[in-house]
XYZ file of C-alpha atoms in Angstrom:
478
model
C -5.370 110.819 -1.289
C -4.672 109.853 -4.331
C -0.787 110.965 -4.440
C -0.672 108.297 -1.285
C -1.782 105.557 -3.525
C 0.696 106.405 -5.979
C 3.599 106.417 -3.637
C 2.662 102.825 -2.552
C 2.294 101.374 -5.947
C 5.419 102.832 -6.852
C 7.228 101.361 -3.717
C 5.823 97.878 -4.370
C 7.383 97.751 -8.103
C 10.538 98.627 -6.379
C 10.503 96.024 -4.147
C 9.751 93.522 -7.130
C 12.102 94.745 -9.528
C 14.720 93.940 -6.483
C 13.645 90.284 -5.838
C 13.921 89.413 -9.711
C 17.347 90.716 -10.040
C 18.850 88.880 -6.958
C 17.300 85.648 -8.275
C 18.835 86.192 -11.593
C 22.140 86.720 -9.922
C 22.073 83.385 -7.938
C 21.141 81.521 -10.361
C 23.939 82.891 -12.747
C 26.465 82.158 -9.944
C 25.548 78.535 -9.695
C 25.494 77.594 -13.250
C 29.034 78.836 -13.415
C 29.908 76.862 -10.180
C 28.378 73.523 -12.045
C 30.474 74.173 -14.803
C 34.010 74.675 -13.325
C 32.959 71.457 -11.318
C 32.274 69.449 -14.546
C 35.544 70.769 -15.844
C 37.877 69.748 -13.022
C 35.972 66.293 -12.199
C 35.937 65.007 -15.666
C 39.526 64.112 -16.003
C 39.255 62.138 -12.634
C 36.213 60.429 -14.066
C 37.739 59.399 -17.117
C 40.622 58.050 -15.081
C 38.396 55.750 -12.797
C 36.577 54.536 -15.793
C 39.903 53.761 -17.510
C 40.847 51.857 -14.579
C 37.686 50.142 -14.375
C 38.071 49.019 -17.731
C 41.493 47.558 -17.663
C 40.039 45.604 -13.920
C 37.197 44.406 -16.051
C 39.551 43.097 -18.772
C 42.088 41.623 -15.990
C 39.655 39.640 -14.243
C 37.687 36.935 -16.154
C 35.259 36.267 -13.237
C 33.633 39.703 -13.692
C 32.835 38.744 -16.907
C 29.273 38.113 -17.566
C 27.483 37.678 -20.640
C 24.356 40.030 -21.883
C 21.411 39.611 -19.914
C 19.017 38.863 -22.879
C 15.634 38.968 -20.760
C 16.221 43.064 -20.211
C 15.736 43.501 -24.178
C 12.100 43.882 -25.305
C 12.676 42.096 -28.457
C 13.982 39.094 -26.969
C 11.098 37.835 -25.057
C 10.562 34.396 -25.107
C 7.328 34.416 -27.050
C 8.393 36.539 -29.632
C 12.006 34.007 -29.577
C 10.149 31.460 -30.700
C 7.677 32.995 -32.684
C 4.701 31.674 -30.737
C 2.381 33.978 -32.332
C 3.119 32.893 -35.870
C 2.090 29.531 -35.499
C -1.323 27.656 -34.479
C 0.053 25.109 -31.756
C -3.531 23.755 -31.564
C -2.306 21.330 -34.372
C 0.252 19.227 -33.915
C 3.581 19.419 -35.392
C 3.612 18.352 -38.680
C -0.196 17.554 -39.180
C -1.325 16.078 -42.048
C 2.285 14.202 -42.417
C 3.258 11.252 -41.086
C 2.902 10.428 -36.801
C 4.957 12.664 -34.699
C 6.978 10.287 -32.487
C 7.254 11.140 -28.827
C 9.314 9.177 -26.675
C 9.039 8.643 -22.924
C 10.791 7.818 -20.046
C 9.918 7.260 -16.319
C 11.690 7.609 -13.286
C 9.504 6.162 -10.221
C 10.199 8.048 -7.228
C 7.985 6.051 -4.945
C 5.346 3.186 -4.621
C 3.198 4.806 -1.588
C 0.849 2.233 -0.809
C -0.733 -1.167 -1.861
C -4.472 -1.718 -1.000
C -6.033 -5.047 -1.317
C -9.423 -3.800 -0.369
C -9.457 -1.449 -2.956
C -7.416 -2.873 -5.380
C -5.348 -0.066 -6.554
C -1.910 1.268 -5.631
C -0.535 4.688 -5.657
C 2.617 5.462 -7.408
C 4.918 9.080 -7.748
C 6.685 9.556 -10.839
C 8.831 11.881 -13.180
C 7.011 11.569 -16.571
C 9.345 12.636 -19.311
C 8.102 13.406 -23.182
C 10.487 13.911 -25.890
C 9.620 15.160 -29.188
C 10.505 17.679 -31.875
C 8.709 20.709 -33.178
C 10.395 22.779 -35.761
C 7.982 26.138 -34.935
C 9.930 26.145 -31.917
C 13.368 26.470 -33.369
C 15.126 29.469 -32.937
C 18.476 31.064 -33.894
C 21.124 30.604 -31.258
C 25.109 31.057 -31.615
C 26.265 28.953 -28.677
C 23.599 26.485 -29.134
C 22.367 26.463 -25.514
C 18.634 25.112 -24.601
C 16.209 27.319 -23.404
C 14.090 26.239 -20.088
C 11.128 27.180 -19.254
C 8.374 26.629 -16.402
C 4.573 25.806 -16.672
C 3.173 28.996 -17.861
C 4.633 28.587 -21.323
C 3.290 24.853 -21.335
C -0.081 26.559 -21.903
C 0.952 28.154 -25.248
C 2.193 25.585 -27.298
C 1.526 22.100 -28.054
C 2.029 19.173 -25.943
C 1.465 15.322 -25.611
C -2.037 14.888 -24.301
C -1.019 11.861 -22.321
C -3.450 10.184 -19.619
C -2.983 7.111 -17.392
C -5.625 4.277 -18.348
C -7.484 2.791 -15.352
C -6.342 5.508 -13.052
C -8.594 6.599 -9.901
C -6.706 9.868 -8.962
C -4.310 11.672 -10.271
C -2.617 15.399 -9.343
C 0.422 17.333 -10.618
C 2.495 18.431 -7.372
C 2.253 22.131 -7.107
C 4.601 22.796 -3.896
C 6.105 25.473 -3.880
C 4.982 25.915 -7.576
C 3.960 23.640 -10.656
C 6.414 21.100 -10.652
C 6.393 21.636 -14.599
C 9.218 21.666 -16.899
C 10.108 22.800 -20.581
C 13.415 22.829 -22.511
C 13.500 23.646 -25.773
C 16.916 23.027 -27.819
C 17.529 25.459 -31.024
C 16.534 22.807 -33.622
C 13.305 22.455 -31.833
C 13.615 19.743 -29.804
C 11.844 19.646 -26.988
C 11.665 17.883 -23.575
C 8.586 17.876 -21.244
C 8.677 17.098 -17.760
C 6.119 16.719 -14.970
C 6.061 14.868 -11.225
C 2.555 13.150 -11.066
C 1.387 11.091 -8.444
C -1.528 8.583 -9.387
C -3.549 5.812 -7.808
C -4.586 3.178 -10.508
C -6.501 -0.190 -10.586
C -4.802 -3.392 -9.796
C -6.420 -6.805 -10.909
C -5.434 -8.857 -7.699
C -6.050 -12.742 -7.717
C -5.975 -13.658 -3.735
C -6.305 -17.299 -4.507
C -3.216 -18.042 -2.781
C -3.368 -15.138 -0.069
C -1.165 -14.368 1.823
C 0.907 -16.703 -0.304
C 0.871 -14.800 -3.428
C 2.574 -12.928 -6.023
C 1.092 -9.799 -7.632
C 1.619 -7.965 -10.879
C 0.533 -4.617 -11.285
C 0.746 -2.151 -14.348
C 0.768 1.629 -14.806
C -0.770 2.245 -18.638
C 0.038 5.716 -20.318
C -1.872 6.565 -23.530
C -2.541 9.615 -25.523
C -6.171 10.205 -25.487
C -7.054 12.288 -28.880
C -4.452 11.254 -31.309
C -4.655 7.570 -32.547
C -1.220 5.821 -33.975
C -1.732 7.687 -37.135
C -1.065 10.867 -35.406
C 1.078 10.297 -32.502
C 3.381 7.594 -32.165
C 4.104 6.549 -28.542
C 7.180 4.547 -27.640
C 9.766 4.363 -24.694
C 12.736 6.254 -25.627
C 15.408 3.896 -24.559
C 13.400 0.874 -24.267
C 13.537 -1.151 -21.046
C 16.255 1.470 -19.605
C 13.542 3.957 -19.980
C 12.212 3.023 -16.439
C 14.296 4.307 -13.941
C 13.410 3.293 -10.096
C 14.806 4.422 -6.778
C 16.635 1.871 -4.962
C 15.042 3.196 -1.430
C 11.926 2.142 -2.558
C 10.255 -0.457 -0.117
C 6.978 -1.922 0.884
C 5.693 -3.220 4.599
C 4.422 -6.006 3.106
C 5.470 -6.735 -0.115
C 8.822 -7.350 -1.771
C 9.270 -5.409 -5.345
C 11.125 -8.019 -7.424
C 11.009 -6.464 -10.721
C 10.369 -3.236 -12.436
C 9.832 -3.570 -16.303
C 8.177 -1.692 -19.475
C 5.864 -2.823 -22.378
C 4.546 -1.500 -25.518
C 0.994 -2.659 -26.821
C -1.828 -1.078 -29.524
C -5.613 -0.332 -27.556
C -8.065 -0.469 -29.689
C -11.524 1.408 -29.192
C -14.503 0.522 -31.656
C -15.393 4.181 -31.973
C -11.855 5.922 -32.404
C -9.298 3.051 -33.521
C -5.978 1.884 -32.288
C -3.680 3.861 -30.110
C -0.195 3.344 -28.794
C -0.196 2.190 -25.224
C 2.999 2.135 -22.598
C 3.170 -0.245 -19.323
C 5.013 0.080 -16.353
C 4.708 -3.400 -15.215
C 6.117 -4.424 -11.315
C 5.767 -7.639 -9.620
C 5.109 -7.585 -5.836
C 5.834 -11.172 -3.536
C 4.228 -10.556 -0.105
C 5.953 -10.983 2.962
C 4.675 -13.905 4.853
C 5.936 -13.035 8.564
C 3.432 -11.110 9.390
C 0.782 -13.331 8.547
C 2.442 -16.169 10.264
C 2.366 -14.277 13.527
C -1.198 -12.917 13.119
C -2.961 -15.654 11.647
C -1.170 -18.907 11.348
C 0.164 -19.153 14.724
C -2.829 -18.607 16.861
C -4.979 -20.819 14.773
C -2.298 -23.568 15.401
C -2.217 -22.765 19.071
C -6.049 -22.873 19.275
C -6.099 -25.938 17.465
C -3.435 -27.371 20.106
C -5.123 -26.006 23.021
C -8.598 -28.038 21.677
C -6.377 -31.505 22.076
C -6.075 -30.820 25.988
C -9.173 -32.381 26.724
C -8.240 -35.531 25.427
C -5.996 -35.829 28.529
C -8.845 -34.599 31.242
C -11.198 -36.791 32.674
C -14.441 -37.537 31.013
C -16.363 -36.898 33.758
C -14.989 -33.273 34.344
C -17.766 -31.849 32.183
C -17.433 -28.222 33.677
C -13.455 -28.459 32.609
C -13.979 -29.659 29.030
C -17.120 -28.089 27.391
C -15.703 -24.400 28.389
C -12.329 -25.388 26.729
C -13.830 -26.439 23.770
C -16.280 -23.577 23.645
C -13.472 -21.160 23.869
C -11.322 -22.563 21.372
C -14.049 -22.608 18.706
C -14.944 -18.883 19.514
C -11.241 -17.606 19.056
C -11.107 -19.749 16.106
C -14.451 -17.568 14.521
C -12.724 -14.466 15.844
C -9.475 -14.994 13.767
C -11.309 -15.951 10.745
C -13.486 -12.776 11.052
C -10.612 -10.584 11.577
C -8.822 -12.076 8.292
C -11.840 -11.407 6.220
C -12.348 -7.893 7.222
C -9.339 -6.303 5.765
C -9.828 -8.410 2.365
C -12.356 -7.919 -0.711
C -15.179 -9.831 -0.812
C -14.110 -12.314 -3.588
C -16.243 -15.375 -4.163
C -13.297 -17.858 -4.294
C -11.552 -19.492 -1.373
C -8.248 -18.056 -0.794
C -5.177 -20.125 0.859
C -6.171 -18.675 4.220
C -9.484 -19.709 4.240
C -8.283 -23.290 3.549
C -6.342 -23.030 6.433
C -8.231 -21.221 8.921
C -11.431 -23.571 8.063
C -9.709 -26.964 8.269
C -8.284 -25.801 12.038
C -12.106 -24.632 12.712
C -12.913 -27.902 11.554
C -10.535 -29.857 13.756
C -11.702 -27.431 16.619
C -15.221 -28.507 16.363
C -14.397 -31.953 16.377
C -12.783 -32.170 19.285
C -15.877 -30.806 20.969
C -17.932 -33.505 18.989
C -15.752 -36.443 20.152
C -16.022 -35.225 23.778
C -20.232 -35.121 23.129
C -19.687 -38.380 21.619
C -17.833 -39.790 24.694
C -19.888 -38.238 27.087
C -23.200 -39.623 25.480
C -21.653 -43.122 25.259
C -20.898 -42.878 28.880
C -24.231 -42.160 29.669
C -25.905 -44.774 27.453
C -23.393 -47.296 28.892
C -24.118 -46.460 32.609
C -27.767 -46.470 32.004
C -27.498 -50.133 30.474
C -25.586 -51.503 33.630
C -27.869 -49.780 35.837
C -30.900 -51.745 34.493
C -28.768 -55.037 34.654
C -27.212 -54.584 38.492
C -31.119 -54.247 39.155
C -31.772 -57.922 37.841
C -29.169 -59.222 39.863
C -29.602 -60.535 43.329
C -28.231 -58.560 46.241
C -24.646 -59.605 47.034
C -23.492 -59.484 50.808
C -26.011 -56.314 51.382
C -23.911 -53.799 49.495
C -25.379 -50.223 49.141
C -24.966 -49.079 45.416
C -24.303 -45.517 45.652
C -23.441 -44.915 41.743
C -23.546 -46.952 38.884
C -20.198 -49.131 38.416
C -18.477 -50.832 35.095
C -18.748 -54.722 35.704
C -16.719 -56.365 33.408
C -14.979 -58.125 35.737
C -11.739 -56.315 34.934
C -11.296 -53.438 37.391
C -8.488 -50.972 37.664
C -7.024 -49.535 40.886
C -9.492 -46.604 40.748
C -12.539 -49.156 40.742
C -10.556 -51.305 43.522
C -10.529 -47.721 45.583
C -14.182 -47.213 45.202
C -15.323 -50.232 46.290
C -13.217 -49.940 49.295
C -16.325 -48.344 51.536
C -18.611 -51.418 50.464
C -16.907 -53.786 52.696
C -16.411 -53.977 56.536
C -14.914 -51.755 58.682
C -12.092 -53.939 59.218
C -10.793 -52.765 55.516
C -9.492 -56.111 54.684
C -7.994 -56.237 51.152
C -8.945 -60.227 50.857
C -12.753 -59.263 51.826
C -12.792 -56.709 48.835
C -11.338 -59.043 46.510
C -14.085 -61.521 47.248
C -16.660 -58.875 46.750
C -14.927 -58.208 43.316
C -15.209 -62.035 42.559
C -18.684 -62.481 43.837
C -20.091 -59.464 41.614
C -18.333 -60.985 38.691
C -19.835 -64.341 39.234
C -23.184 -63.221 39.898
C -22.699 -60.888 36.647
C -21.706 -64.139 34.405
C -24.881 -66.224 35.915
C -27.339 -63.558 34.865
C -25.459 -63.474 31.451
C -26.277 -67.203 31.037
C -29.529 -66.769 32.248
C -30.726 -63.486 30.968
C -29.461 -62.823 27.304
C -31.476 -59.799 26.793
C -29.607 -57.890 28.940
C -26.181 -58.704 27.651
C -24.497 -56.254 25.608
C -20.931 -55.853 24.399
C -19.183 -53.072 26.621
C -17.448 -50.287 24.703
C -14.679 -48.675 26.546
C -15.233 -44.627 26.281
C -12.042 -43.874 27.563
C -10.415 -45.866 24.576
C -11.974 -42.828 22.198
C -9.720 -40.174 24.030
C -6.598 -42.596 23.562
C -7.736 -42.570 19.983
C -7.981 -38.988 19.478
C -4.657 -38.240 21.404
C -3.219 -39.921 18.333
C -5.480 -39.375 15.346
C -5.806 -35.556 15.932
C -2.664 -34.645 15.857
C -1.605 -37.204 13.396
C -4.329 -36.007 10.867
C -3.234 -32.208 11.548
C 0.265 -32.341 10.905
C -0.431 -34.623 7.561
C -2.759 -31.256 6.817
C 0.212 -29.281 7.220
C 2.768 -30.753 5.210
C 0.340 -31.136 2.746
C -0.897 -27.214 2.907
C 2.523 -25.588 2.907
C 3.744 -28.164 0.073
C 1.268 -26.632 -2.380
C 1.368 -23.066 -1.654
C 4.737 -22.166 -0.501
């Protein structure tokens, strides 16, 4: 049994030795083949490299400067030595004020709100200053451009918009911020901003008004002793897009100014102003306000040509024009701020409303005087003796001068033959009876008022007065 185990162990050792010898021989052969391949391909590879170098030297298109971003020692923070300085302090701290130039390019003037008294503007705001801590060595004097990530690590001017309600820096598709540094330390800092700022408007001449608004830029922390803020190129520092337009306003002028602002607790600050003047387009308000109001006033004059006895025709016409004028006044005031002074449009609308209301009062006066006159004539007729046994179906104007309408109304008082001479006799009899009654009973006599004449005078006075008002109004406000 022991002999069998020894035989098995001997066989296992022989097999293990044979496997090791085979692996050594294969490894030695592969190494020799690799050496032969290297010796044979070296001349060919050298020829390709030589050909490639000659091709690069002969083709200027393929010449490229080395990419310094691949070198760890040329990292932007290390190149600008950001870690070696304290950028929480302004450049030249303890010395004179650092000059910071500003220029602005207005991209759009988005909206003007009369109700909120503000405007919205989108602009490119650029700052220029010199910070020697950011200077770096350069052989070609080329500037370096960075995005907004480096801005958080260095000092930048702390500008803000005075009297602004809302503002934000655009961030699509990334923060719209650019930083450009030159080898001598000059810095350009640019950002794209949309700001909504307050604009004090005067509506005393609305809608024939001209508004002047301003966007004010100022340093929040640094007084004039630390930071001198100025327009880089004077009035040329403000650029505008020629395509800027507004629906209700005509942009007349953009200009810049510089002033000092004083705060009692902190001191004096440099403040930059972007001023622009807007003139309102009047055509929209002519169509929506002035023309409808004028037409309502002219419509109220139609009642002067309607018979004074046609109450159902004249009364609704007057009420309709009054209610329409009230609607126009309410609609205009709904889109305006609640100011405590009178606007130009208020003067026109309220004067037009007074003309419409007076036309209603005119008919009320005519109707009342007509009723009083007919009542007096009815009493006078009751005192007269009966003439020709004529029926008295309704009151008549007995002044001895009858028009054709009154003669026609007497047609049914005479005999059936309808003779004209008889009708004339009736008129003369009535006139003579009225004359005798006037002599006998003086207390029943009163001077007659021709109520129809009031309408005749109104046809001339109302249009003439309204035309005169329009001449005065447009000569003052236009």
